[in-house]
Structures are given as C-alpha cells and as structure tokens.
Amino acid sequence: MQVLGIKTDLIKPGDDLADKLEKAMNDADLALQDGDILVVSESTLATAEGRLVYLEDVEPSPMARLMAERYEKDPREMQLILEESDQIVGGIPGVVLTLREGFLYPNAGIDNSNAPPGSVVLFPSHPLASARQIRERLGKGRNIAVIIGDSRTHPLRLGCVGVALACAGLDAVEDARGQRDLFGRELKITRKAVADNLVSAAQIVMGEGDEGIPAAIIRDAPLRLSESAEPIPSIPPQDCMYMGALGCGSSPRPYAGGYDALIEQAKEAMKGAYAPYSGFKVGAALLGRSGRIYGAGNIENAASGAGICAERAALARAVASGEKEFLAVAVVGTSDKPVSPCGLCRQSLMEFGEDITVIMSNSAGEAMVAKLSDLLPAAFTGRCINHI
Ligand code: THU
C-alpha cells in the first residue's frame, strides 16, 4: 500500500477544491487510478467552503460570556461553539466537549490552527456532499473513493489519530462479526473503522502543521471500494461505553444554547410540577459546571410547610447526581411576572456558588437576569463559620 501526499498552494475561501487538487496532481505527475482512495483534510475543505470566521465579527451573547468565563475561552469563540453544536456535554478549562449530529467534537469542531490570525475555521458545512462531489469530479469514470479526514484524541491517550467525517465510494465501517480469530472463535462485536484507519495512514504524510499537504492518495490498499456514500455510522449515546461510563448517556440533558434554551428546559421541568394547592406551577432548570441540566417542578403538600420549591427540588436532583457547582438557573412559572426565587432557595443555591446567574422568567419567556450574590447580598455562608 502506498500513501502519496498532494502538495497544494494555500487554499483560500471560495477556492474550487477539486480543481486545486487536480492541478496539484498534474504538477506532481500524479494521476488517480482505479481503486485509489483520496483523503482530504476537513480544515482545507471548510476553508474552501468559506467557513472562515473573523472573531472580531462575532458578538457574544450573555450566555456565551458566562460559559466562556467558566471554561476559560474567548467569549466570541464560545458564541460560535453554542451556534455550531447541538449540545455541550461538559468541558475543562480551554475545551468544551460538544455533540454535533451524533458525534463528539472538541469545541464543536472549530479550529484555530491553519486559520489566518484572528480567525477560526468552522466545521465543513456539508462534508458528505463534498466527498461525493470531489469523487465525481476527480474520478471521471474511474472507481475511486474520497474520505474527508479529521483528527481526534481518544480518552486518556496523548496525541491525535485520524477520523473520517465523511466517506464516498467505500464502506466506512466493515463488519467483521462472524469472522474467526486465530483460534477459530467467532468474532462477536468487532467492526473495523476502515475509513478512520485510512485517514490515520494518510496523516502520516499529510501532517497537521505547515506541510501544505491537505490531501493524500492511498494506493493498493487491500480493500474493495463500493458505491456507498452514506453518513458515517454512529451509535446512540446510551449505547456508547464512554458516554455511559461518564454519565452522559442519558438524562439529565446536557446544555445546548443560550438563556432561552435554559428557560425552555425550565418550562419542560414545570410540566412535572405538583401544585394542587396554590395552582401556581413553577419549573427550574439548573445548569451544572459539567454542562448538564437538572430540571424539577415545585412539589406542594397538604401540610404546606412540607412543600418544596422547584429550585430546591432541582438542586436536590443535581447534588444527588454528584454535581456541586452551578453556572446558572432558569426559573419559570405560570404567571405574567418573572418568578424570583424565594429567600430559602436563594440561601440553598448560595451554598453552591455565589456567582450563579439567575434567570427569572415569566410564562411568555421574558426574563430578568441577576447574579445570585446580588439577590442575596452579605449572605451567610460556610465562610462565616470560623472553622470552615
Ligand atoms: N415556588 C417555587 O417553586 N419557586 C419560587 O421561586 C417561588 C415559589 C412555589 C412554591 C409553592 O409551591 C408555589 O410556588 C406557591 O408559593
């Protein structure tokens, strides 16, 4: 098997990538042959697609500023992450882990490397359509495959490996179940990420820095090409070992959006309120440091003092799930006036962060926003007790 790098000029927004690759191959006396697999880097594709954004053109929302502060990121980049991802699963300083169309990406696939100063490259908008198109344009009747390649780390492993974002002309995953191992045992769960492995091979020659090699031809791979041009298969979060083990496989739902998204989640939580005595239903959605959201409604009682507000019910869920730091809470009720947390709830929340952003919303979704420390000034906290 051979891996032949294709060196090109710098690819710019609006460039016809297939054309550029063809020219570069001609210059290098490289011609595609039947059975060749062309791997193209996703950041090059995204740049050609015009997915370059200058950060000075981005206006961060209040929620983006809040999340940026907590994850130690540029608020403008955080704004793009919120826009580009379906969910934020969690994060560490500098990186948030996001879900986009069923796959995990650091920072929603937004890249600062290989982008002009002051700009970032977003994830390509249509990697599969581009893979199909490049295959058609460059194949010219020859049987070739095209893979759009990216790189990724695996949990606890240092360094990136190749991963395919889209693949045309090849089955991205080969089902090896039913084959036999060296001792004749039947393989039960083995599937081969063929396209990912090919991207890793290509990256040996493509590099990730200033090499200027955004594509590579893989020749004589012991594989059979196909007509397949389907999205890369994924597994649902609840069946994923990593997501399941980290408690991200199912509810509580990860955060996805700005204040409005949190208010929506509070409204959702309000559906579970039990308020037969006052008839006043309240919902609270508490955004944890992990990026997950814990929702609850108020729970009343015939003995009125035994009731619990939505905020404290949500807090109980969250703390019982191991979450002890919070970024924000949205509270919504069946009233025209925004629901403001009662004194007891303010005190309970204060225990877990004086900086919590409190989003007080009415049934129409209009909101007042305040910091918890402004709602409960000079609060009594653990610091007031000498020995803590
Ligand atoms: N309530 C809350 O759940 N949260 C608030 O912030 C204000 C009040 C509930 C408690 C009670 O079940 C009902 O609203 C009426 O007081």
XYZ file of C-alpha atoms and ligand atoms in Angstrom:
404
model
C 0.000 0.000 0.000
C 1.323 3.452 -0.888
C 0.440 6.861 0.539
C 1.184 9.762 -1.797
C 0.869 13.300 -0.446
C -0.620 16.045 -2.637
C 1.064 19.381 -2.032
C -1.017 22.436 -2.964
C -0.825 26.214 -2.710
C -2.598 27.734 0.275
C -6.329 27.044 -0.143
C -8.452 30.177 0.268
C -12.175 30.722 0.908
C -14.138 30.302 -2.298
C -11.475 28.145 -3.991
C -12.711 25.234 -6.081
C -11.082 22.463 -4.058
C -11.493 19.704 -6.672
C -9.891 21.978 -9.238
C -6.995 22.863 -6.938
C -6.351 19.211 -6.146
C -6.441 18.263 -9.804
C -3.930 20.980 -10.707
C -1.642 19.961 -7.854
C -1.755 16.327 -9.004
C -0.969 17.325 -12.592
C 2.002 19.416 -11.422
C 3.317 16.452 -9.453
C 2.693 13.992 -12.315
C 0.217 12.110 -10.197
C -2.859 10.652 -11.854
C -5.655 8.941 -9.982
C -6.017 5.253 -10.765
C -8.845 2.775 -10.348
C -9.053 1.709 -6.702
C -7.345 4.866 -5.315
C -8.633 6.409 -2.110
C -8.279 10.179 -1.834
C -8.154 11.578 1.691
C -8.839 15.323 2.009
C -8.364 17.284 5.232
C -11.531 18.740 6.723
C -9.995 22.120 7.574
C -8.988 22.590 3.936
C -12.488 21.694 2.795
C -14.025 24.025 5.377
C -11.739 26.860 4.272
C -12.670 26.341 0.611
C -16.336 26.258 1.648
C -15.803 29.731 3.128
C -16.301 28.619 6.727
C -13.701 31.079 7.967
C -14.950 33.478 10.644
C -13.097 36.515 11.961
C -13.625 36.707 15.708
C -13.955 40.497 15.594
C -17.209 39.954 13.676
C -18.753 37.810 16.420
C -20.922 39.346 19.162
C -21.094 37.002 22.165
C -24.440 36.561 23.913
C -24.613 36.928 27.719
C -24.748 33.125 27.985
C -21.674 32.757 25.770
C -19.837 35.192 28.068
C -20.874 33.199 31.101
C -19.817 29.856 29.608
C -16.588 31.389 28.300
C -15.655 32.568 31.761
C -16.261 29.152 33.255
C -14.382 27.265 30.569
C -11.665 29.891 30.165
C -12.372 30.501 26.497
C -12.716 33.507 24.232
C -16.411 34.556 24.551
C -16.635 35.017 20.770
C -15.378 31.501 20.208
C -17.850 30.258 22.818
C -20.630 32.006 20.910
C -19.647 30.106 17.758
C -19.498 26.858 19.737
C -23.054 27.418 21.011
C -24.256 28.121 17.472
C -22.409 25.202 15.910
C -23.206 22.430 18.394
C -26.351 20.528 19.310
C -25.305 20.019 22.925
C -22.473 20.840 25.282
C -21.634 17.674 27.174
C -19.070 19.201 29.544
C -15.601 20.618 29.472
C -12.297 21.509 31.069
C -10.518 24.888 31.030
C -9.946 25.740 27.376
C -12.035 22.981 25.780
C -15.709 22.101 25.759
C -16.878 18.738 24.550
C -19.822 19.062 22.189
C -22.248 16.869 20.322
C -22.987 17.701 16.714
C -25.148 15.494 14.540
C -24.499 12.479 16.749
C -20.721 12.800 17.093
C -18.486 14.267 19.776
C -16.196 17.130 18.867
C -13.949 19.335 20.957
C -15.200 22.934 20.648
C -17.845 21.978 18.033
C -15.062 21.188 15.552
C -13.909 24.820 15.463
C -10.228 25.043 14.603
C -7.763 27.830 15.303
C -4.859 26.047 13.663
C -4.259 26.662 9.958
C -6.571 29.698 10.038
C -5.309 33.248 9.396
C -4.580 35.248 12.592
C -7.752 36.474 14.293
C -9.913 33.900 12.531
C -11.171 30.377 13.134
C -12.383 27.697 10.736
C -15.786 26.186 11.461
C -16.622 22.582 10.739
C -17.316 21.987 6.994
C -20.978 22.541 6.262
C -21.577 19.531 4.005
C -18.699 17.051 4.257
C -20.653 14.159 2.734
C -21.937 16.180 -0.209
C -18.395 17.455 -0.769
C -16.931 13.939 -0.627
C -19.462 12.780 -3.226
C -18.798 15.798 -5.413
C -14.998 15.522 -5.302
C -15.327 11.809 -6.090
C -17.411 12.566 -9.144
C -15.278 15.476 -10.334
C -11.904 13.769 -9.931
C -12.950 10.164 -10.583
C -14.020 10.869 -14.172
C -15.314 7.358 -14.611
C -12.519 5.737 -12.595
C -13.502 3.831 -9.487
C -12.130 5.934 -6.627
C -13.181 6.728 -3.056
C -12.986 10.066 -1.253
C -12.717 10.492 2.512
C -12.888 13.792 4.393
C -10.418 13.321 7.260
C -10.059 14.971 10.640
C -8.056 14.141 13.749
C -9.177 13.333 17.225
C -7.791 12.186 20.569
C -9.106 9.127 22.375
C -9.963 9.335 26.090
C -6.759 9.302 28.195
C -4.496 8.919 25.156
C -1.982 11.574 24.248
C -1.908 12.509 20.556
C -4.360 12.568 17.690
C -5.446 9.779 15.368
C -7.317 10.034 12.105
C -11.074 10.044 11.910
C -13.302 10.156 8.842
C -16.039 12.783 8.780
C -17.498 11.610 5.507
C -16.746 8.925 3.005
C -17.901 8.309 -0.578
C -17.117 5.183 -2.577
C -16.164 2.982 0.366
C -17.887 1.360 3.349
C -16.603 3.438 6.280
C -17.092 0.613 8.779
C -16.531 -3.043 7.954
C -18.498 -5.565 9.910
C -16.071 -8.293 10.929
C -18.590 -10.171 13.067
C -18.824 -13.807 12.132
C -15.171 -13.972 11.027
C -12.873 -16.268 13.032
C -9.945 -15.352 15.260
C -6.588 -17.213 15.239
C -8.115 -19.925 17.415
C -11.248 -20.362 15.392
C -13.503 -18.417 17.761
C -16.191 -16.349 16.137
C -15.699 -12.558 16.440
C -18.761 -11.204 18.234
C -18.515 -7.423 18.255
C -15.594 -6.461 16.043
C -16.237 -3.794 13.483
C -13.371 -2.178 11.659
C -13.325 1.595 11.306
C -11.737 1.258 7.864
C -12.156 4.909 6.875
C -10.697 6.162 10.189
C -7.691 3.856 9.767
C -7.118 5.143 6.232
C -7.211 8.748 7.478
C -4.584 7.864 10.108
C -2.368 6.389 7.382
C -2.842 9.485 5.229
C -1.975 11.756 8.149
C 1.477 10.214 8.352
C 2.274 12.109 5.142
C -0.203 14.979 5.434
C 0.917 16.273 8.821
C -1.139 18.823 10.692
C 1.041 21.895 10.550
C 2.697 23.895 7.803
C 3.399 20.979 5.475
C 0.937 22.289 2.882
C -0.225 18.759 2.078
C -4.016 18.867 2.500
C -4.701 15.578 0.719
C -3.174 12.184 0.040
C -3.793 9.283 -2.306
C -3.831 5.821 -0.780
C -2.989 3.295 -3.463
C -3.179 -0.525 -3.435
C -4.969 -0.734 -0.092
C -6.235 -4.298 0.352
C -9.846 -3.108 0.277
C -12.739 -3.258 -2.077
C -14.350 0.060 -2.999
C -18.124 0.286 -3.165
C -20.751 2.699 -4.397
C -21.648 3.564 -0.820
C -21.920 7.261 0.090
C -23.807 7.110 3.369
C -23.181 9.119 6.541
C -20.572 7.528 8.823
C -22.465 5.138 11.133
C -22.749 6.202 14.771
C -24.122 4.653 17.941
C -26.612 6.404 20.235
C -25.094 7.989 23.390
C -26.843 5.477 25.663
C -25.036 2.599 23.885
C -21.637 4.313 23.983
C -19.223 2.959 26.586
C -17.543 6.337 27.208
C -20.723 8.399 27.352
C -22.427 5.785 29.517
C -19.494 5.437 31.916
C -19.234 9.226 32.287
C -22.948 9.526 32.986
C -23.592 11.465 29.780
C -25.527 8.746 28.006
C -28.995 9.798 29.082
C -30.797 12.421 31.141
C -30.169 14.895 32.717
C -29.810 16.649 29.388
C -26.656 18.485 28.507
C -26.773 22.194 27.904
C -27.429 23.413 24.370
C -27.892 27.087 23.780
C -28.351 30.452 25.480
C -30.692 31.770 28.185
C -33.667 30.883 26.004
C -32.633 27.243 25.860
C -32.363 27.130 29.649
C -35.788 28.773 30.006
C -37.192 26.160 27.617
C -35.810 23.453 29.873
C -37.368 25.137 32.910
C -40.725 25.129 31.086
C -40.243 21.452 30.368
C -39.493 20.840 34.062
C -42.624 22.810 35.016
C -44.721 20.063 33.425
C -43.684 17.851 36.350
C -44.774 20.371 38.998
C -47.222 19.195 41.670
C -49.097 22.300 42.816
C -52.746 21.365 43.537
C -52.991 23.800 46.478
C -51.708 27.076 45.050
C -52.310 26.165 41.419
C -49.055 28.043 40.791
C -46.717 25.776 38.863
C -43.014 26.573 38.789
C -40.188 24.952 36.832
C -36.453 25.330 37.436
C -33.553 24.264 35.217
C -30.175 24.267 36.886
C -27.085 24.310 34.663
C -24.209 22.431 36.306
C -20.498 23.039 35.822
C -20.355 19.751 33.898
C -22.650 21.283 31.285
C -25.604 19.137 32.306
C -29.014 20.462 33.221
C -31.160 19.324 36.133
C -34.817 20.232 35.999
C -37.646 19.997 38.538
C -41.032 21.498 39.346
C -42.374 22.627 42.722
C -43.819 19.872 44.907
C -46.582 21.000 47.268
C -48.045 19.228 50.251
C -51.330 19.228 52.204
C -49.200 20.361 55.128
C -47.992 23.481 53.332
C -44.626 23.737 55.107
C -43.665 20.313 53.743
C -43.722 21.601 50.165
C -40.544 22.299 48.233
C -39.840 24.930 45.591
C -38.764 23.982 42.074
C -35.250 25.420 42.558
C -34.522 23.317 45.628
C -36.071 20.220 44.024
C -33.722 20.727 41.030
C -30.814 21.304 43.399
C -31.580 18.048 45.203
C -31.541 16.155 41.893
C -28.286 17.749 40.868
C -26.408 17.271 44.127
C -27.679 13.695 44.373
C -26.177 13.157 40.891
C -22.795 14.396 42.094
C -22.973 17.935 40.685
C -21.872 20.588 43.154
C -21.070 23.674 41.099
C -23.545 25.593 39.033
C -23.380 28.216 36.318
C -26.991 29.293 36.030
C -30.564 28.547 36.974
C -33.661 29.460 34.980
C -36.957 29.707 36.847
C -40.313 29.968 35.129
C -43.893 29.990 36.409
C -47.467 30.228 35.237
C -47.538 33.982 35.711
C -47.058 37.224 33.801
C -44.423 38.325 36.283
C -40.976 36.712 36.241
C -40.605 34.188 39.056
C -37.974 35.255 41.535
C -36.515 32.582 43.842
C -37.714 32.753 47.431
C -35.294 33.517 50.252
C -34.880 29.895 51.215
C -33.975 28.927 47.625
C -31.505 31.807 47.366
C -29.817 30.554 50.521
C -29.796 26.944 49.279
C -28.311 27.940 45.920
C -25.739 30.201 47.586
C -24.202 27.115 49.176
C -23.095 26.010 45.693
C -21.934 29.247 44.123
C -22.436 32.932 44.730
C -21.830 33.655 41.032
C -24.780 31.585 39.791
C -26.671 33.507 37.130
C -30.370 33.558 37.985
C -32.706 33.828 35.003
C -36.176 34.752 36.234
C -38.733 34.234 33.513
C -42.464 34.623 33.047
C -44.718 32.289 31.101
C -44.052 34.279 27.903
C -40.320 33.585 28.280
C -39.413 37.212 29.104
C -36.622 37.224 31.636
C -34.824 39.255 34.263
C -31.263 38.207 34.930
C -29.228 38.733 38.108
C -26.245 37.259 39.890
C -27.180 35.260 42.964
C -24.873 37.380 45.141
C -26.910 40.451 44.117
C -30.151 38.707 45.078
C -28.731 37.696 48.452
C -26.143 40.273 49.498
C -23.961 39.744 52.556
C -25.124 36.145 52.623
C -24.437 33.780 55.472
C -22.107 31.114 54.000
C -19.654 28.494 55.160
C -17.004 31.211 55.274
C -18.925 32.879 58.119
C -18.373 29.804 60.253
C -14.856 30.124 61.639
C -13.662 26.574 61.209
C -14.759 26.212 57.522
N -42.379 28.498 44.294
C -41.296 27.930 43.665
O -41.306 26.723 43.373
N -40.234 28.708 43.352
C -40.174 30.048 43.565
O -39.163 30.667 43.227
C -41.329 30.746 44.159
C -42.417 29.887 44.700
C -43.548 27.645 44.579
C -43.757 27.269 45.996
C -45.223 26.966 46.027
O -45.427 25.620 45.653
C -45.817 27.836 44.974
O -44.722 28.339 44.204
C -46.612 28.999 45.514
O -45.920 29.663 46.527
